[in-house]
């Protein structure tokens, strides 16, 4: 028997209660109470509205009718599955639910905001449910089909060194030689951390240092391909040094770097909970290695290990033969996709419903699980994706690539705040345009180590890698950089700069260089040559690499307008026209293609390239800042596939 009772409480709330069989209940302010004997079956309750407070309370009848229709269908279990599309640019994801009516496809479930653009199912917005992450949407059917776009980034960003002028590449090469010398050259001092690029002594710190080495080796590979033959030996020697340090951990031996009196660290397999843990945390307690033995932060730590392993594997198949199975064990600890694996927990960190991972391990909290650094989480899956690519293991590659896409989508929705379209209250977004720590039921404007502005933003940037190109964007970086300076005068600024502040600026440069690459390049010169001014996972070379590839990246500053897919290619008249000093150029792209937008002077000489890369179908705009150019007539020309068009613009100063 179905019980459909509207229960009006003292605060004017209306709920509906459903029962699988006849039952007598009494409702008071203190709650519901069974009367008249025992009961076996299910009860379901649903909130409908709060009269006088809900502007849509008049919809209550429709809400109750919808709940009535689906009340008897409920899920009893579920599985997640995913597969690559034939063109490998997207993944087809499924939530498959089992129900109490196996032969019936009637099921009503609720989606979060990030699900909706991916969903192929029928949806509605009748119930008007909300949660911390925003307005929720009803989804119909026992199987959800979602299509996720996958990253295009691999070893190098889309905006890479090809577009950087030779004189700047020469500077980058000289910087790489400096970093190389402090790792395994004339200025290296084994096992003395800080200031000389030497390894740190804990799981997280070593991971950052090792990933830094790996990133330097990959940059050396790119420079080698552009005509710097010395980079062959530089990349090889950096990898050899990295292998010396990493192999000790992978062999299960104590880290050769002494932590303190009688303290050594190593990795060990935990047969009780199925994972790889730190011996120091297991022996010494929760606070060692950030609670690694309690499974805290595993992906945030081992993600760096995944990247360094990928950087080695890319050039050293013999090393993979010897150590590859141990690297895969670390990947199984954080991203095992198989529920049939008897040794490792499946998807220990990733929450496929929420879209993001959770970092805290085996302890509870009132607000649920939490994750501080969305960027370090993305880095874990980026490293996994690259290791699969380096070893030609399609399962590892595709698993990492999909997890990276999911993590980045969640970051865009729930960490990166658009003040004009945010689920969070104005009391938060008026002061912060990013989430410092995300919980199931809470957001905070702080980190576990403090709430300085550079900490809160920097923890969502670290580390700067090619994946940062998709995790962040020019528009969002500019918004964050401009906004954050109001609250932290030393956030990426000259002034009273301490070593600690320098460390964080080498992290926050990931956003600064995206927003204002010339400003970032000028500030870079303030770091001086001392490697200790750089965060443990950052290097002079990688910071400069990121600044230069942002400065000369011809797709930075392009903004897609809405979700419209135009029917044809089109180039609009720039505005304002005449202009001083900036003009907006808008254009339509009707299909995915390579696009180039170039500015010419009156004599037909090329002045600058605004766009030069592949764009998806859509409506775009870009901006030309002509502050450094003389008054006069200029022309802008678009080439997109077989389409080309030229228009005139006038600069008046």
XYZ file of C-alpha atoms in Angstrom:
653
model
C 0.000 0.000 0.000
C 1.287 3.436 -0.917
C 1.155 6.114 1.759
C 1.096 9.558 0.211
C 0.880 12.035 3.046
C 1.748 15.719 3.060
C 3.386 16.373 6.395
C 3.243 20.062 7.314
C 5.899 20.884 9.884
C 6.218 23.902 12.132
C 8.617 25.580 9.711
C 6.123 25.177 6.888
C 7.984 22.365 5.131
C 6.082 19.830 3.077
C 7.351 16.284 2.666
C 5.910 13.180 1.087
C 6.298 9.763 2.689
C 5.908 6.466 0.863
C 5.616 2.958 2.312
C 5.881 -0.397 0.551
C 3.041 -1.792 2.650
C 0.309 -0.629 5.003
C 1.649 1.113 8.079
C 0.338 3.522 10.672
C 2.510 6.457 11.641
C 2.134 9.500 13.815
C 3.899 12.741 12.931
C 4.939 15.273 15.552
C 7.558 17.999 15.625
C 9.957 15.496 17.159
C 9.652 13.193 14.110
C 7.750 10.224 12.702
C 6.792 7.306 14.908
C 5.415 3.897 14.003
C 2.346 2.821 15.895
C 0.314 -0.347 15.748
C 2.864 -3.131 15.456
C 6.004 -4.092 13.566
C 6.873 -3.143 9.986
C 9.052 -4.762 7.319
C 9.587 -3.051 3.994
C 10.835 0.271 2.724
C 10.019 3.856 3.587
C 10.896 6.721 1.277
C 10.693 10.393 2.151
C 11.106 13.372 -0.124
C 11.188 17.079 0.581
C 8.731 19.057 -1.553
C 8.846 22.710 -0.525
C 8.802 25.238 2.296
C 5.718 27.397 2.015
C 6.258 31.170 2.147
C 9.988 30.733 1.433
C 9.960 28.927 -1.900
C 9.152 31.258 -4.850
C 8.160 28.153 -6.819
C 5.928 26.668 -4.115
C 3.017 26.753 -6.547
C 4.736 23.894 -8.406
C 4.239 21.582 -5.438
C 1.420 19.632 -7.057
C 3.547 18.787 -10.084
C 6.429 17.807 -7.826
C 4.268 15.461 -5.762
C 2.755 13.921 -8.905
C 6.232 13.209 -10.243
C 7.327 11.647 -6.953
C 4.130 9.613 -6.792
C 4.783 8.221 -10.259
C 8.255 6.924 -9.410
C 7.987 6.219 -5.687
C 7.813 2.449 -6.025
C 10.979 2.215 -8.154
C 14.256 2.411 -6.291
C 17.869 1.421 -7.039
C 19.393 -1.609 -5.352
C 22.872 -1.329 -6.859
C 24.853 0.146 -9.692
C 27.967 -0.027 -11.820
C 30.066 2.451 -13.752
C 31.409 1.636 -17.215
C 33.227 3.602 -19.898
C 34.610 3.042 -23.386
C 36.413 5.140 -25.976
C 34.619 6.356 -29.083
C 36.043 5.235 -32.421
C 37.784 8.562 -33.004
C 39.247 8.465 -29.422
C 38.273 12.105 -28.822
C 35.454 11.220 -26.410
C 34.529 8.582 -23.865
C 31.071 7.063 -23.540
C 30.291 6.712 -19.821
C 27.409 4.770 -18.277
C 25.846 4.676 -14.844
C 23.931 1.387 -14.864
C 21.497 0.927 -11.972
C 19.858 -2.262 -10.735
C 16.345 -1.762 -9.367
C 13.680 -3.548 -7.391
C 11.725 -3.969 -10.663
C 14.340 -5.620 -12.931
C 12.086 -5.732 -15.957
C 11.030 -2.098 -15.806
C 13.068 0.913 -16.973
C 11.231 3.322 -14.681
C 13.700 5.035 -12.377
C 13.982 8.624 -11.251
C 17.423 9.826 -10.168
C 19.103 13.215 -9.713
C 22.083 14.675 -11.597
C 24.614 17.303 -10.583
C 25.247 20.348 -12.796
C 28.371 18.924 -14.449
C 26.444 15.837 -15.641
C 23.813 17.716 -17.614
C 25.842 18.810 -20.698
C 27.049 15.211 -21.124
C 23.716 13.418 -20.656
C 21.813 11.774 -23.492
C 18.894 10.795 -21.188
C 15.578 12.564 -20.797
C 15.746 15.145 -18.022
C 13.495 17.657 -16.278
C 13.684 20.415 -13.675
C 10.448 19.855 -11.792
C 11.613 19.116 -8.254
C 13.954 22.120 -7.907
C 16.300 20.255 -5.571
C 19.550 22.010 -4.668
C 22.773 20.943 -3.035
C 26.152 22.515 -2.323
C 27.194 22.071 -5.959
C 24.105 23.766 -7.386
C 20.711 23.012 -8.898
C 19.990 19.348 -9.468
C 18.265 17.858 -12.504
C 15.963 14.836 -12.701
C 17.177 11.982 -14.929
C 14.929 9.188 -16.215
C 15.920 5.583 -16.852
C 18.037 2.831 -15.325
C 21.081 3.652 -17.434
C 22.668 7.066 -17.855
C 24.616 7.643 -21.063
C 27.143 10.477 -20.940
C 29.733 11.579 -23.466
C 32.910 13.161 -22.086
C 35.364 15.110 -24.242
C 38.938 13.934 -23.721
C 42.080 16.005 -23.440
C 44.150 16.884 -26.515
C 47.242 17.635 -24.439
C 49.985 15.014 -24.258
C 53.700 15.487 -23.501
C 53.609 19.091 -24.656
C 50.909 21.751 -24.484
C 49.087 22.699 -27.675
C 50.924 26.008 -27.396
C 54.475 24.603 -27.353
C 58.001 25.714 -28.238
C 57.371 25.682 -31.995
C 55.874 29.161 -31.748
C 58.613 30.558 -29.485
C 61.246 32.661 -31.339
C 64.785 31.209 -31.497
C 66.368 33.845 -29.244
C 63.916 32.988 -26.463
C 64.506 29.274 -27.022
C 68.227 29.941 -26.617
C 67.515 31.539 -23.238
C 65.428 28.536 -22.246
C 68.256 26.199 -23.246
C 70.764 28.116 -21.106
C 68.337 27.930 -18.196
C 67.988 24.183 -18.687
C 71.779 23.842 -18.535
C 71.737 25.689 -15.196
C 69.099 23.368 -13.750
C 70.972 20.377 -15.147
C 74.167 21.473 -13.418
C 72.417 21.694 -10.064
C 70.930 18.211 -10.456
C 73.775 16.079 -11.752
C 76.468 18.504 -12.831
C 79.167 20.679 -11.330
C 76.959 22.414 -8.782
C 75.081 19.415 -7.382
C 75.613 18.233 -3.808
C 73.972 14.834 -3.193
C 71.279 14.636 -0.536
C 71.357 18.307 0.460
C 67.822 19.539 -0.250
C 66.734 23.136 -0.893
C 68.598 25.532 -3.070
C 70.282 23.056 -5.380
C 67.498 20.988 -6.945
C 68.329 17.894 -4.875
C 65.678 15.327 -3.871
C 63.494 15.789 -0.834
C 63.210 13.035 1.727
C 59.494 12.243 2.086
C 56.980 10.590 -0.238
C 55.310 13.833 -1.296
C 58.483 15.922 -1.443
C 60.400 13.301 -3.381
C 57.459 12.999 -5.755
C 57.572 16.716 -6.512
C 61.350 16.708 -6.990
C 61.225 13.597 -9.176
C 58.434 15.021 -11.321
C 60.497 18.212 -11.661
C 63.388 16.106 -13.006
C 60.997 14.323 -15.343
C 59.619 17.606 -16.640
C 63.159 18.887 -17.298
C 63.939 15.714 -19.260
C 60.790 16.152 -21.369
C 61.653 19.815 -22.060
C 65.130 18.629 -23.096
C 63.440 16.208 -25.521
C 61.468 19.060 -27.072
C 64.543 21.288 -27.398
C 66.458 18.380 -28.931
C 63.792 18.114 -31.638
C 64.241 21.840 -32.351
C 67.974 21.708 -32.993
C 69.735 21.631 -29.609
C 71.861 18.439 -29.826
C 73.352 18.916 -26.339
C 69.894 18.131 -24.961
C 70.331 14.470 -25.896
C 72.910 13.925 -23.140
C 71.184 16.386 -20.785
C 67.903 14.495 -20.974
C 69.632 11.118 -20.648
C 71.707 12.155 -17.626
C 68.728 13.714 -15.848
C 66.810 10.473 -16.382
C 69.741 8.443 -15.040
C 69.844 10.580 -11.890
C 66.100 10.243 -11.511
C 66.316 6.468 -11.904
C 69.003 6.235 -9.233
C 66.699 7.867 -6.690
C 63.419 6.325 -7.810
C 64.740 2.761 -8.119
C 65.649 2.702 -4.444
C 62.010 3.323 -3.529
C 60.715 0.838 -6.105
C 63.085 -1.827 -4.797
C 61.487 -1.438 -1.370
C 64.675 -0.108 0.160
C 64.805 2.876 2.472
C 65.057 6.259 0.839
C 68.788 7.088 0.742
C 68.089 10.563 2.092
C 68.158 10.620 5.899
C 65.074 12.157 7.486
C 66.511 12.394 10.964
C 67.967 10.220 13.692
C 66.979 6.599 12.936
C 64.266 7.729 10.505
C 64.045 6.279 7.020
C 61.154 6.051 4.615
C 60.167 3.419 2.082
C 57.085 2.028 0.349
C 55.306 -1.145 1.433
C 52.215 -3.109 0.432
C 49.323 -3.090 2.904
C 47.515 -6.412 2.577
C 44.701 -5.374 4.929
C 43.351 -2.503 2.858
C 44.966 -3.250 -0.482
C 47.329 -0.374 -1.157
C 50.868 0.999 -1.238
C 51.725 2.944 1.914
C 54.641 4.779 3.484
C 56.618 2.830 6.083
C 57.320 6.029 8.009
C 53.622 6.842 8.311
C 52.850 3.249 9.249
C 55.548 3.181 11.931
C 55.433 6.741 13.256
C 51.780 7.692 12.975
C 49.212 9.790 11.257
C 51.111 13.039 10.723
C 54.071 11.493 8.897
C 53.853 11.697 5.107
C 50.534 13.548 5.472
C 48.848 10.434 6.832
C 49.867 8.224 3.913
C 49.348 4.990 5.888
C 45.770 6.174 6.532
C 45.403 6.548 2.738
C 45.341 10.341 2.837
C 46.376 12.190 -0.329
C 47.573 9.108 -2.193
C 46.774 10.462 -5.656
C 48.154 13.898 -4.753
C 51.436 12.218 -3.777
C 51.719 9.315 -6.211
C 50.588 11.436 -9.154
C 54.050 12.981 -9.175
C 55.540 9.475 -9.139
C 53.384 8.564 -12.134
C 54.686 11.554 -14.083
C 58.363 10.905 -13.294
C 57.913 7.236 -14.246
C 56.303 8.239 -17.526
C 59.193 10.593 -18.304
C 61.676 7.731 -17.819
C 59.566 5.142 -19.646
C 59.270 7.381 -22.681
C 62.960 6.857 -23.487
C 63.972 3.725 -21.567
C 62.047 0.518 -22.396
C 64.652 -1.555 -20.531
C 63.795 0.287 -17.322
C 60.101 -0.431 -17.946
C 60.907 -4.130 -18.311
C 62.614 -4.118 -14.920
C 60.404 -1.735 -12.946
C 57.175 -1.357 -14.908
C 55.159 -3.803 -12.787
C 56.029 -1.817 -9.647
C 54.974 1.446 -11.251
C 51.703 -0.192 -12.270
C 51.180 -1.242 -8.645
C 51.375 2.435 -7.633
C 48.876 3.289 -10.373
C 46.619 0.463 -9.161
C 46.734 1.991 -5.681
C 45.240 5.299 -6.848
C 43.366 4.462 -10.056
C 42.671 0.742 -10.314
C 39.690 0.365 -12.703
C 38.937 -3.303 -11.961
C 36.602 -4.568 -9.260
C 38.056 -8.040 -9.946
C 41.564 -7.083 -8.792
C 42.133 -8.976 -5.503
C 45.052 -6.798 -4.412
C 43.912 -3.194 -4.852
C 40.726 -1.252 -4.152
C 38.975 -0.093 -7.348
C 38.975 3.683 -7.926
C 40.195 4.474 -4.436
C 40.219 8.225 -4.963
C 37.870 9.018 -7.875
C 34.161 9.606 -7.252
C 32.544 9.025 -10.634
C 29.259 10.592 -9.552
C 30.717 13.782 -8.094
C 33.234 13.941 -10.930
C 36.141 14.896 -8.656
C 38.376 12.790 -6.455
C 38.449 12.853 -2.659
C 41.768 13.099 -0.855
C 41.126 12.231 2.780
C 41.560 8.613 3.726
C 40.262 6.474 6.559
C 38.857 9.050 8.918
C 35.454 10.642 9.087
C 34.419 14.290 9.194
C 31.129 16.023 9.740
C 31.113 17.590 6.265
C 32.055 14.334 4.529
C 35.134 13.707 2.431
C 37.258 16.538 1.097
C 39.807 17.426 -1.511
C 42.024 20.467 -1.367
C 44.042 20.503 -4.605
C 42.045 19.875 -7.760
C 45.196 20.537 -9.816
C 47.312 17.915 -8.060
C 44.430 15.483 -8.505
C 44.394 16.268 -12.236
C 48.172 15.812 -12.232
C 47.734 12.250 -10.947
C 45.553 11.261 -13.875
C 47.735 13.201 -16.312
C 50.749 11.194 -15.116
C 48.802 7.959 -15.426
C 47.699 8.896 -18.951
C 51.303 9.679 -19.980
C 52.631 6.430 -18.475
C 50.113 4.495 -20.547
C 51.175 6.488 -23.596
C 54.898 5.895 -22.912
C 54.439 2.134 -22.489
C 51.778 1.754 -25.193
C 49.359 0.376 -22.609
C 45.975 1.504 -23.902
C 44.077 0.542 -20.732
C 46.301 2.683 -18.518
C 46.351 5.486 -21.062
C 42.576 5.597 -21.540
C 41.805 5.215 -17.829
C 44.100 8.102 -16.964
C 42.811 10.233 -19.822
C 39.185 9.784 -18.791
C 39.913 10.434 -15.122
C 41.785 13.591 -16.129
C 38.801 14.795 -18.162
C 36.404 14.127 -15.277
C 38.646 15.855 -12.729
C 39.046 18.924 -14.935
C 35.318 19.167 -15.634
C 34.572 19.029 -11.897
C 37.241 21.658 -11.221
C 35.686 23.992 -13.773
C 32.248 23.584 -12.200
C 33.005 23.375 -8.474
C 36.450 24.890 -7.796
C 36.770 27.660 -10.386
C 34.187 30.301 -9.581
C 32.455 32.458 -12.157
C 30.918 35.179 -9.960
C 28.097 35.624 -12.489
C 27.163 31.947 -12.470
C 28.094 30.284 -9.212
C 26.255 27.851 -6.938
C 27.979 29.400 -3.928
C 26.702 32.326 -1.805
C 27.788 35.924 -2.417
C 29.340 35.990 1.034
C 31.983 33.651 -0.420
C 32.249 34.737 -4.052
C 32.581 38.423 -3.159
C 35.909 37.570 -1.522
C 37.170 34.512 -3.410
C 36.865 33.332 -6.980
C 38.159 29.865 -6.190
C 37.438 27.130 -3.660
C 40.294 26.418 -1.267
C 38.947 23.070 -0.075
C 35.862 21.241 -1.304
C 33.929 18.926 1.015
C 30.736 16.982 0.417
C 28.772 19.575 2.378
C 31.169 22.502 2.770
C 33.539 24.827 0.942
C 36.317 26.791 2.634
C 38.456 29.754 1.634
C 41.512 28.234 3.267
C 43.946 25.353 3.042
C 45.172 22.976 5.730
C 48.317 25.090 6.054
C 46.820 28.580 5.998
C 44.458 30.949 4.237
C 46.747 33.465 2.546
C 45.471 34.361 -0.894
C 48.462 32.851 -2.651
C 47.897 29.569 -0.790
C 44.215 29.350 -1.676
C 44.783 30.053 -5.376
C 48.153 28.369 -5.649
C 46.921 25.046 -4.307
C 44.571 24.884 -7.324
C 47.417 25.613 -9.774
C 50.266 23.381 -8.580
C 51.999 21.841 -10.515
C 52.327 23.736 -13.793
C 52.391 21.169 -16.601
C 50.936 20.954 -20.112
C 47.672 19.825 -18.476
C 47.415 23.300 -16.911
C 46.595 24.561 -20.393
C 43.175 22.863 -20.230
C 42.633 22.921 -16.481
C 42.977 26.720 -16.504
C 42.279 29.230 -19.275
C 43.297 32.715 -20.294
C 39.938 34.240 -19.358
C 39.724 32.591 -15.942
C 43.390 33.255 -15.148
C 42.915 36.940 -15.941
C 39.810 37.135 -13.772
C 41.576 35.438 -10.861
C 44.786 37.427 -11.179
C 43.012 40.798 -11.318
C 40.684 39.894 -8.465
C 43.273 38.324 -6.154
C 45.569 41.350 -6.264
C 42.907 43.295 -4.384
C 43.399 41.036 -1.363
C 47.089 40.136 -1.397
C 49.561 42.848 -2.342
C 52.398 40.351 -2.755
C 50.406 37.915 -4.887
C 52.793 37.774 -7.868
C 54.091 41.276 -7.213
C 57.389 42.961 -6.517
C 57.863 44.295 -3.020
C 58.946 42.678 0.216
C 59.596 39.252 -1.230
C 60.766 36.477 1.070
C 61.889 33.014 0.029
C 58.517 31.615 1.096
C 56.693 34.129 -1.075
C 59.030 33.390 -3.962
C 58.142 29.690 -3.626
C 54.457 30.454 -4.008
C 54.965 32.873 -6.901
C 56.664 30.062 -8.808
C 53.411 28.156 -8.330
C 51.000 31.018 -9.011
C 52.905 31.895 -12.193
C 50.766 29.180 -13.797
C 47.858 31.630 -13.727
C 49.858 34.857 -14.012
C 51.624 33.801 -17.216
C 48.321 32.707 -18.720
C 46.755 36.089 -17.928
C 49.705 38.459 -18.457
C 52.734 36.652 -19.915
C 54.777 39.837 -20.328
C 54.230 40.742 -16.668
C 55.190 37.201 -15.679
C 58.352 37.368 -17.764
C 59.376 40.651 -16.128
C 58.725 39.208 -12.672
C 60.620 36.022 -13.538
C 63.826 38.047 -13.659
C 63.326 38.890 -9.956
C 63.673 35.264 -8.890
C 67.468 35.404 -9.250
C 69.495 32.272 -9.888
C 68.932 30.575 -6.553
C 66.909 27.367 -7.000
C 65.728 27.672 -3.386
C 63.473 30.521 -4.488
C 61.445 27.938 -6.376
C 58.866 25.540 -4.993
C 60.190 21.996 -4.613
C 58.261 20.879 -7.676
C 59.147 23.913 -9.787
C 62.325 24.722 -11.711
C 63.703 27.791 -13.416
C 63.362 25.981 -16.727
C 59.747 24.898 -16.363
C 58.636 28.308 -15.087
C 60.324 30.023 -18.037
C 58.959 27.367 -20.426
C 55.425 28.078 -19.271
C 55.830 31.853 -19.537
C 57.296 31.679 -23.054
C 54.731 29.207 -24.382
C 51.973 31.430 -22.993
C 53.558 34.607 -24.396
C 53.907 33.146 -27.883
C 50.884 30.843 -27.862
C 48.666 32.028 -30.727
C 45.448 30.676 -29.192
C 45.646 32.453 -25.834
C 43.040 35.162 -25.510
C 40.488 33.405 -27.721
C 37.116 33.157 -26.050
C 34.237 30.984 -27.203
C 30.880 32.768 -26.997
C 28.023 30.523 -25.875
C 27.329 27.028 -27.233
C 25.921 27.928 -30.660
C 27.166 25.938 -33.673
C 26.976 28.336 -36.646
C 25.765 27.165 -40.041
C 28.630 28.779 -41.967
C 31.994 30.437 -41.545
C 31.895 34.186 -41.013
C 34.177 37.089 -40.081
C 32.573 40.136 -38.453
C 33.612 43.762 -38.493
C 35.893 44.514 -35.569
C 34.623 46.774 -32.807
C 35.009 49.510 -31.912
C 36.173 50.840 -35.247
C 38.067 53.177 -35.236
C 39.743 51.902 -32.046
C 42.424 52.787 -29.503
C 44.203 50.721 -28.319
C 42.205 47.449 -28.446
C 39.699 45.964 -30.884
C 37.561 42.827 -30.637
C 37.434 40.498 -33.648
C 34.552 38.027 -33.755
C 34.260 35.049 -36.098
C 32.109 31.944 -36.695
C 33.543 28.454 -37.235
C 30.985 25.976 -38.568
C 33.128 22.834 -38.182
C 36.248 21.683 -36.379
C 39.240 22.956 -38.352
C 42.575 24.772 -38.255
C 42.043 28.519 -37.917
C 44.437 31.401 -38.474
C 43.741 35.089 -37.855
C 46.530 37.463 -38.916
C 46.895 41.267 -38.733
C 48.549 43.059 -41.702
C 49.586 46.685 -42.192
C 48.670 48.858 -45.174
C 51.647 47.538 -47.166
C 50.552 43.936 -46.670
C 53.266 43.117 -44.138
C 52.323 40.662 -41.408
C 52.069 42.489 -38.064
C 51.024 39.725 -35.684
C 49.166 36.427 -35.545
C 46.209 36.344 -33.146
C 44.997 32.790 -33.774
C 46.856 29.810 -35.171
C 45.503 26.468 -34.113
C 42.644 23.988 -34.285
C 39.281 25.190 -32.974
C 36.021 23.342 -32.439
C 32.899 24.565 -34.209
C 31.530 27.629 -32.432
C 31.425 31.416 -32.195
C 34.650 33.064 -31.007
C 36.159 36.406 -30.273
C 39.731 37.536 -29.851
C 41.315 40.861 -28.975
C 44.143 42.787 -30.583
C 45.898 45.221 -28.283
C 47.652 47.699 -30.609
C 49.186 49.823 -27.863
C 52.648 49.419 -29.387
C 51.668 50.172 -32.982
C 51.329 53.405 -34.963
C 48.031 54.931 -36.025
C 46.797 53.892 -39.435
C 44.827 51.381 -41.438
C 45.245 47.686 -40.727
C 43.688 44.552 -42.168
C 42.751 41.329 -40.417
C 42.369 38.093 -42.314
C 40.892 34.753 -41.270
C 41.734 31.431 -42.900
C 39.686 28.416 -41.787
C 39.802 25.349 -43.985
C 38.768 26.527 -47.469
C 37.238 29.738 -46.105
C 39.101 33.054 -46.012
C 38.016 36.671 -45.625
C 39.701 40.017 -44.963
C 38.348 43.176 -43.314
C 39.707 46.620 -42.511
C 40.226 48.304 -39.145
C 41.511 51.775 -38.246
C 43.758 52.581 -35.284
C 43.501 56.220 -34.152
C 45.757 57.544 -31.391
